[in-house]
Each structure stands twice: as structure tokens, then as C-alpha cells.
PDB file of C-alpha atoms in Angstrom:
ATOM      1  CA  UNK O  25    -143.340  72.331 -16.634  1.00 59.00           C
ATOM      2  CA  UNK O  26    -143.035  68.554 -16.929  1.00 71.00           C
ATOM      3  CA  UNK O  27    -140.158  66.494 -15.531  1.00 74.00           C
ATOM      4  CA  UNK O  28    -138.230  66.283 -18.827  1.00 73.00           C
ATOM      5  CA  UNK O  29    -138.409  70.072 -19.262  1.00 77.00           C
ATOM      6  CA  UNK O  30    -137.338  70.643 -15.648  1.00 80.00           C
ATOM      7  CA  UNK O  31    -134.374  68.305 -16.162  1.00 76.00           C
ATOM      8  CA  UNK O  32    -133.335  70.168 -19.290  1.00 76.00           C
ATOM      9  CA  UNK O  33    -133.619  73.490 -17.451  1.00 79.00           C
ATOM     10  CA  UNK O  34    -131.351  72.189 -14.672  1.00 78.00           C
ATOM     11  CA  UNK O  35    -128.831  70.916 -17.197  1.00 76.00           C
ATOM     12  CA  UNK O  36    -128.966  74.161 -19.213  1.00 75.00           C
ATOM     13  CA  UNK O  37    -128.343  76.208 -16.061  1.00 76.00           C
ATOM     14  CA  UNK O  38    -125.427  73.965 -15.151  1.00 74.00           C
ATOM     15  CA  UNK O  39    -123.942  74.325 -18.650  1.00 71.00           C
ATOM     16  CA  UNK O  40    -124.353  78.087 -18.726  1.00 68.00           C
ATOM     17  CA  UNK O  41    -122.743  78.398 -15.297  1.00 69.00           C
ATOM     18  CA  UNK O  42    -119.632  76.883 -16.870  1.00 64.00           C
ATOM     19  CA  UNK O  43    -119.357  79.750 -19.307  1.00 57.00           C
ATOM     20  CA  UNK O  44    -119.533  80.057 -23.057  1.00 50.00           C
ATOM     21  CA  UNK O  45    -118.281  76.549 -23.748  1.00 57.00           C
ATOM     22  CA  UNK O  46    -120.566  74.729 -21.326  1.00 66.00           C
ATOM     23  CA  UNK O  47    -122.969  73.281 -23.908  1.00 66.00           C
ATOM     24  CA  UNK O  48    -120.106  72.526 -26.299  1.00 66.00           C
ATOM     25  CA  UNK O  49    -118.302  70.705 -23.498  1.00 71.00           C
ATOM     26  CA  UNK O  50    -121.444  68.743 -22.752  1.00 73.00           C
ATOM     27  CA  UNK O  51    -121.731  67.855 -26.439  1.00 73.00           C
ATOM     28  CA  UNK O  52    -118.167  66.480 -26.431  1.00 76.00           C
ATOM     29  CA  UNK O  53    -118.880  64.588 -23.204  1.00 79.00           C
ATOM     30  CA  UNK O  54    -122.025  62.968 -24.627  1.00 78.00           C
ATOM     31  CA  UNK O  55    -120.260  62.056 -27.860  1.00 78.00           C
ATOM     32  CA  UNK O  56    -117.619  60.217 -25.793  1.00 81.00           C
ATOM     33  CA  UNK O  57    -120.412  58.315 -24.021  1.00 79.00           C
ATOM     34  CA  UNK O  58    -121.813  57.309 -27.421  1.00 78.00           C
ATOM     35  CA  UNK O  59    -119.331  54.475 -27.885  1.00 77.00           C
ATOM     36  CA  UNK O  60    -121.101  52.924 -30.879  1.00 79.00           C
ATOM     37  CA  UNK O  61    -121.291  56.290 -32.714  1.00 79.00           C
ATOM     38  CA  UNK O  62    -125.069  55.969 -33.129  1.00 80.00           C
ATOM     39  CA  UNK O  63    -125.577  59.635 -32.175  1.00 80.00           C
ATOM     40  CA  UNK O  64    -127.978  58.460 -29.501  1.00 83.00           C
ATOM     41  CA  UNK O  65    -127.923  57.325 -25.879  1.00 84.00           C
ATOM     42  CA  UNK O  66    -130.185  54.984 -23.972  1.00 84.00           C
ATOM     43  CA  UNK O  67    -131.617  56.071 -20.625  1.00 84.00           C
ATOM     44  CA  UNK O  68    -128.955  54.193 -18.657  1.00 86.00           C
ATOM     45  CA  UNK O  69    -126.100  55.876 -20.567  1.00 85.00           C
ATOM     46  CA  UNK O  70    -127.774  59.247 -20.094  1.00 84.00           C
ATOM     47  CA  UNK O  71    -128.349  58.625 -16.384  1.00 86.00           C
ATOM     48  CA  UNK O  72    -124.728  57.546 -15.786  1.00 85.00           C
ATOM     49  CA  UNK O  73    -123.339  60.414 -17.858  1.00 83.00           C
ATOM     50  CA  UNK O  74    -125.368  63.078 -16.115  1.00 82.00           C
ATOM     51  CA  UNK O  75    -124.454  61.600 -12.726  1.00 86.00           C
ATOM     52  CA  UNK O  76    -120.772  62.047 -13.643  1.00 83.00           C
ATOM     53  CA  UNK O  77    -121.585  65.711 -14.246  1.00 77.00           C
ATOM     54  CA  UNK O  78    -123.338  66.027 -10.896  1.00 78.00           C
ATOM     55  CA  UNK O  79    -126.927  65.924 -12.155  1.00 77.00           C
ATOM     56  CA  UNK O  80    -128.554  62.878 -10.614  1.00 80.00           C
ATOM     57  CA  UNK O  81    -131.679  61.538 -12.312  1.00 81.00           C
ATOM     58  CA  UNK O  82    -133.726  58.580 -11.276  1.00 85.00           C
ATOM     59  CA  UNK O  83    -134.563  55.972 -13.902  1.00 87.00           C
ATOM     60  CA  UNK O  84    -138.012  57.433 -14.651  1.00 85.00           C
ATOM     61  CA  UNK O  85    -136.547  60.917 -15.236  1.00 83.00           C
ATOM     62  CA  UNK O  86    -133.856  59.563 -17.555  1.00 84.00           C
ATOM     63  CA  UNK O  87    -136.438  57.556 -19.482  1.00 85.00           C
ATOM     64  CA  UNK O  88    -138.669  60.646 -19.755  1.00 83.00           C
ATOM     65  CA  UNK O  89    -135.814  62.706 -21.195  1.00 81.00           C
ATOM     66  CA  UNK O  90    -135.005  59.924 -23.677  1.00 82.00           C
ATOM     67  CA  UNK O  91    -138.656  59.676 -24.741  1.00 82.00           C
ATOM     68  CA  UNK O  92    -138.848  63.442 -25.309  1.00 78.00           C
ATOM     69  CA  UNK O  93    -135.908  63.429 -27.749  1.00 76.00           C
ATOM     70  CA  UNK O  94    -136.466  60.019 -29.307  1.00 77.00           C
ATOM     71  CA  UNK O  95    -136.679  60.681 -33.033  1.00 70.00           C
ATOM     72  CA  UNK O  96    -137.500  57.218 -34.299  1.00 76.00           C
ATOM     73  CA  UNK O  97    -139.345  55.478 -31.449  1.00 80.00           C
ATOM     74  CA  UNK O  98    -136.301  53.357 -30.545  1.00 81.00           C
ATOM     75  CA  UNK O  99    -136.253  54.492 -26.913  1.00 80.00           C
ATOM     76  CA  UNK O 100    -132.925  56.223 -27.516  1.00 82.00           C
ATOM     77  CA  UNK O 101    -132.214  59.912 -26.947  1.00 82.00           C
ATOM     78  CA  UNK O 102    -131.136  61.659 -30.169  1.00 79.00           C
ATOM     79  CA  UNK O 103    -128.009  63.605 -29.154  1.00 78.00           C
ATOM     80  CA  UNK O 104    -128.330  66.398 -31.713  1.00 77.00           C
ATOM     81  CA  UNK O 105    -131.969  67.067 -30.867  1.00 76.00           C
ATOM     82  CA  UNK O 106    -131.215  67.020 -27.150  1.00 79.00           C
ATOM     83  CA  UNK O 107    -128.226  69.351 -27.444  1.00 76.00           C
ATOM     84  CA  UNK O 108    -130.317  71.683 -29.604  1.00 76.00           C
ATOM     85  CA  UNK O 109    -132.964  71.768 -26.866  1.00 75.00           C
ATOM     86  CA  UNK O 110    -130.314  72.754 -24.310  1.00 75.00           C
ATOM     87  CA  UNK O 111    -129.382  75.908 -26.159  1.00 77.00           C
ATOM     88  CA  UNK O 112    -130.969  79.008 -24.700  1.00 77.00           C
ATOM     89  CA  UNK O 113    -133.610  80.642 -26.894  1.00 82.00           C
ATOM     90  CA  UNK O 114    -132.346  83.410 -29.168  1.00 89.00           C
ATOM     91  CA  UNK O 115    -133.602  86.972 -28.953  1.00 94.00           C
ATOM     92  CA  UNK O 116    -135.410  88.681 -31.822  1.00 96.00           C
ATOM     93  CA  UNK O 117    -132.292  90.761 -32.536  1.00 96.00           C
ATOM     94  CA  UNK O 118    -130.206  87.607 -33.010  1.00 96.00           C
ATOM     95  CA  UNK O 119    -132.844  85.918 -35.135  1.00 95.00           C
ATOM     96  CA  UNK O 120    -133.155  89.033 -37.307  1.00 97.00           C
ATOM     97  CA  UNK O 121    -129.420  89.324 -38.030  1.00 97.00           C
ATOM     98  CA  UNK O 122    -129.247  85.593 -38.839  1.00 96.00           C
ATOM     99  CA  UNK O 123    -132.158  86.007 -41.258  1.00 96.00           C
ATOM    100  CA  UNK O 124    -130.404  89.000 -42.864  1.00 96.00           C
ATOM    101  CA  UNK O 125    -127.210  86.971 -43.370  1.00 95.00           C
ATOM    102  CA  UNK O 126    -129.225  84.110 -44.861  1.00 96.00           C
ATOM    103  CA  UNK O 127    -131.044  86.493 -47.202  1.00 95.00           C
ATOM    104  CA  UNK O 128    -127.696  87.825 -48.402  1.00 94.00           C
ATOM    105  CA  UNK O 129    -126.612  84.293 -49.290  1.00 93.00           C
ATOM    106  CA  UNK O 130    -129.936  83.244 -50.839  1.00 95.00           C
ATOM    107  CA  UNK O 131    -129.400  85.081 -54.108  1.00 92.00           C
ATOM    108  CA  UNK O 132    -132.207  83.214 -55.867  1.00 92.00           C
ATOM    109  CA  UNK O 133    -134.679  84.055 -53.096  1.00 94.00           C
ATOM    110  CA  UNK O 134    -136.084  80.527 -53.048  1.00 96.00           C
ATOM    111  CA  UNK O 135    -135.430  79.927 -49.336  1.00 94.00           C
ATOM    112  CA  UNK O 136    -132.528  77.550 -49.955  1.00 95.00           C
ATOM    113  CA  UNK O 137    -128.829  78.410 -50.238  1.00 94.00           C
ATOM    114  CA  UNK O 138    -126.884  76.358 -52.770  1.00 93.00           C
ATOM    115  CA  UNK O 139    -123.401  76.551 -54.255  1.00 92.00           C
ATOM    116  CA  UNK O 140    -124.923  78.544 -57.130  1.00 92.00           C
ATOM    117  CA  UNK O 141    -126.175  81.130 -54.628  1.00 93.00           C
ATOM    118  CA  UNK O 142    -122.744  81.299 -52.999  1.00 90.00           C
ATOM    119  CA  UNK O 143    -121.078  81.945 -56.356  1.00 88.00           C
ATOM    120  CA  UNK O 144    -123.005  85.183 -56.555  1.00 76.00           C
ATOM    121  CA  UNK O 145    -121.711  86.334 -53.159  1.00 85.00           C
ATOM    122  CA  UNK O 146    -118.303  84.766 -52.587  1.00 84.00           C
ATOM    123  CA  UNK O 147    -115.351  83.596 -54.608  1.00 85.00           C
ATOM    124  CA  UNK O 148    -113.199  80.642 -53.668  1.00 86.00           C
ATOM    125  CA  UNK O 149    -110.430  81.438 -56.170  1.00 89.00           C
ATOM    126  CA  UNK O 150    -108.065  82.790 -53.501  1.00 90.00           C
ATOM    127  CA  UNK O 151    -108.415  79.735 -51.250  1.00 92.00           C
ATOM    128  CA  UNK O 152    -104.963  78.127 -50.824  1.00 93.00           C
ATOM    129  CA  UNK O 153    -106.189  74.698 -51.960  1.00 93.00           C
ATOM    130  CA  UNK O 154    -107.725  76.170 -55.117  1.00 92.00           C
ATOM    131  CA  UNK O 155    -104.526  78.072 -55.840  1.00 93.00           C
ATOM    132  CA  UNK O 156    -102.480  74.893 -55.392  1.00 94.00           C
ATOM    133  CA  UNK O 157    -104.815  72.932 -57.673  1.00 94.00           C
ATOM    134  CA  UNK O 158    -105.820  70.511 -54.893  1.00 94.00           C
ATOM    135  CA  UNK O 159    -109.480  71.640 -54.907  1.00 93.00           C
ATOM    136  CA  UNK O 160    -111.756  73.341 -57.387  1.00 92.00           C
ATOM    137  CA  UNK O 161    -113.599  76.530 -56.532  1.00 91.00           C
ATOM    138  CA  UNK O 162    -116.784  74.422 -56.537  1.00 91.00           C
ATOM    139  CA  UNK O 163    -115.300  72.166 -53.809  1.00 92.00           C
ATOM    140  CA  UNK O 164    -114.378  75.164 -51.659  1.00 91.00           C
ATOM    141  CA  UNK O 165    -117.884  76.590 -51.904  1.00 91.00           C
ATOM    142  CA  UNK O 166    -119.452  73.197 -51.204  1.00 91.00           C
ATOM    143  CA  UNK O 167    -117.282  72.628 -48.126  1.00 90.00           C
ATOM    144  CA  UNK O 168    -118.136  76.120 -46.918  1.00 90.00           C
ATOM    145  CA  UNK O 169    -121.843  75.399 -47.414  1.00 90.00           C
ATOM    146  CA  UNK O 170    -121.512  72.057 -45.606  1.00 89.00           C
ATOM    147  CA  UNK O 171    -120.660  73.946 -42.408  1.00 86.00           C
ATOM    148  CA  UNK O 172    -124.259  75.133 -42.218  1.00 86.00           C
ATOM    149  CA  UNK O 173    -125.960  72.031 -43.604  1.00 79.00           C
ATOM    150  CA  UNK O 174    -127.579  69.413 -41.383  1.00 70.00           C
ATOM    151  CA  UNK O 175    -125.884  66.091 -40.751  1.00 66.00           C
ATOM    152  CA  UNK O 176    -127.288  64.899 -44.085  1.00 73.00           C
ATOM    153  CA  UNK O 177    -125.206  66.990 -46.483  1.00 81.00           C
ATOM    154  CA  UNK O 178    -127.441  67.595 -49.484  1.00 86.00           C
ATOM    155  CA  UNK O 179    -125.858  70.771 -50.846  1.00 87.00           C
ATOM    156  CA  UNK O 180    -128.859  72.836 -49.803  1.00 91.00           C
ATOM    157  CA  UNK O 181    -129.072  74.922 -46.641  1.00 93.00           C
ATOM    158  CA  UNK O 182    -132.467  76.095 -45.438  1.00 92.00           C
ATOM    159  CA  UNK O 183    -133.067  79.027 -43.128  1.00 92.00           C
ATOM    160  CA  UNK O 184    -133.855  76.529 -40.344  1.00 88.00           C
ATOM    161  CA  UNK O 185    -130.464  74.817 -40.816  1.00 87.00           C
ATOM    162  CA  UNK O 186    -128.690  78.190 -40.904  1.00 90.00           C
ATOM    163  CA  UNK O 187    -130.515  79.279 -37.737  1.00 90.00           C
ATOM    164  CA  UNK O 188    -129.666  75.978 -36.081  1.00 84.00           C
ATOM    165  CA  UNK O 189    -125.969  76.469 -36.835  1.00 85.00           C
ATOM    166  CA  UNK O 190    -126.025  79.990 -35.439  1.00 88.00           C
ATOM    167  CA  UNK O 191    -128.054  79.042 -32.371  1.00 84.00           C
ATOM    168  CA  UNK O 192    -125.029  76.992 -31.363  1.00 77.00           C
ATOM    169  CA  UNK O 193    -122.756  79.982 -31.937  1.00 83.00           C
ATOM    170  CA  UNK O 194    -125.245  82.245 -30.162  1.00 85.00           C
ATOM    171  CA  UNK O 195    -125.071  80.155 -27.000  1.00 76.00           C
ATOM    172  CA  UNK O 196    -121.417  81.133 -26.634  1.00 75.00           C
ATOM    173  CA  UNK O 197    -121.886  84.899 -27.128  1.00 84.00           C
ATOM    174  CA  UNK O 198    -122.964  86.785 -24.027  1.00 80.00           C
ATOM    175  CA  UNK O 199    -124.814  89.824 -25.352  1.00 90.00           C
ATOM    176  CA  UNK O 200    -127.062  90.614 -28.288  1.00 94.00           C
ATOM    177  CA  UNK O 201    -124.833  93.559 -29.160  1.00 96.00           C
ATOM    178  CA  UNK O 202    -121.752  91.330 -29.452  1.00 94.00           C
ATOM    179  CA  UNK O 203    -123.630  88.733 -31.507  1.00 94.00           C
ATOM    180  CA  UNK O 204    -125.111  91.303 -33.882  1.00 96.00           C
ATOM    181  CA  UNK O 205    -121.713  93.011 -34.299  1.00 96.00           C
ATOM    182  CA  UNK O 206    -120.050  89.662 -35.018  1.00 95.00           C
ATOM    183  CA  UNK O 207    -122.660  88.679 -37.619  1.00 95.00           C
ATOM    184  CA  UNK O 208    -122.663  92.128 -39.224  1.00 96.00           C
ATOM    185  CA  UNK O 209    -118.906  92.049 -39.591  1.00 94.00           C
ATOM    186  CA  UNK O 210    -118.644  88.410 -40.707  1.00 92.00           C
ATOM    187  CA  UNK O 211    -121.341  88.690 -43.353  1.00 92.00           C
ATOM    188  CA  UNK O 212    -120.680  92.333 -44.273  1.00 91.00           C
ATOM    189  CA  UNK O 213    -124.295  93.269 -43.609  1.00 92.00           C
TER     190      UNK O 213
END
């Protein structure tokens, strides 16, 4: 295991020791450190932030972590990629129930969920904002879909984006049984 991986393992263990909201709390903390809203941190910001949390890194370790999750070669750590790496891996049972929920939504079977797919599964007519005339049913479905979409909202959700969304949820659910029961109930599988 290289230094960047070992650092992430230490940070993951620290987050998980704080309970279900540990990684979410870390995400909020890092977003506060990101004063310019670039969704990235330089090695100095990362080093100072982690030190505040009790995880001391030397400059080389902080730079190594930044390099590992540097999307564009800028030397900056991409916060979303880094936070995604902190999430514990999901079990096969969790991955399977997520895939089943996605398949239910993907009515066309093309591997992408769109508003058209959602229309075949859900209705937004009863939403309070549709009933009041503030939104259309199309807007309700689009906003619902946006929950699962990546940061670049394109109206199309892939299985990878859906899995990414639920890996964040998964990190806050202790057992496979609880996660599977929650997904089965929520998606009426």
C-alpha cells in the first residue's frame, strides 16, 4: 500500500469511528475549507484541514494525496473524487440491489435513466408544486432525476452515477440487511 492509500485508510477509519455521518461531516468540513468554491484543495489546505481533525501529514504526504486525486493536472485535490475514495467499498448484496433499482427505472433498457424512463415508473402529478401550478410534472421528474446525476446535470443518469449516489448512502447504513431492506422498500423491488 502506498503512502496516499495508507493516508486514505487512516482517514476512512477516523471517519467511520465517528459513526454514520463521519464521511458526510468530513465532506462539509472540506467544503468549508474550499473558500473559493473550486471544489478542490491544494496540499497546504489539505494538510492544515486534516491537522485540525487530528490527522497530521507531512508536506510530501499531503502532496501525494493531492496528486492521487488531481483530475486535471493542476496539483489540486478534487474534493468529490477524494470523498468518493473515502467511502468504504460496497458488498455484492448492496451493489445488486442498487442495480435492481436502476433496472426498474431504466424502462428503455439503454443503460441511461431519463425523464422519459421515469414517466413510465413514477408520476409527479400529486407533488404539491405541480398541484399548485408552480412546477410542471416534467420539472418534478427532472429535479428528482437530478438527485442521482453527477455535478454536471445533463438529464441522464448512468448506472455508475446511480451507484455513486448510493455508495454515499451506503456508507451511513451499518448492515447489508438494513441497506437491502431500505432499497427494497424505497424502490418497491
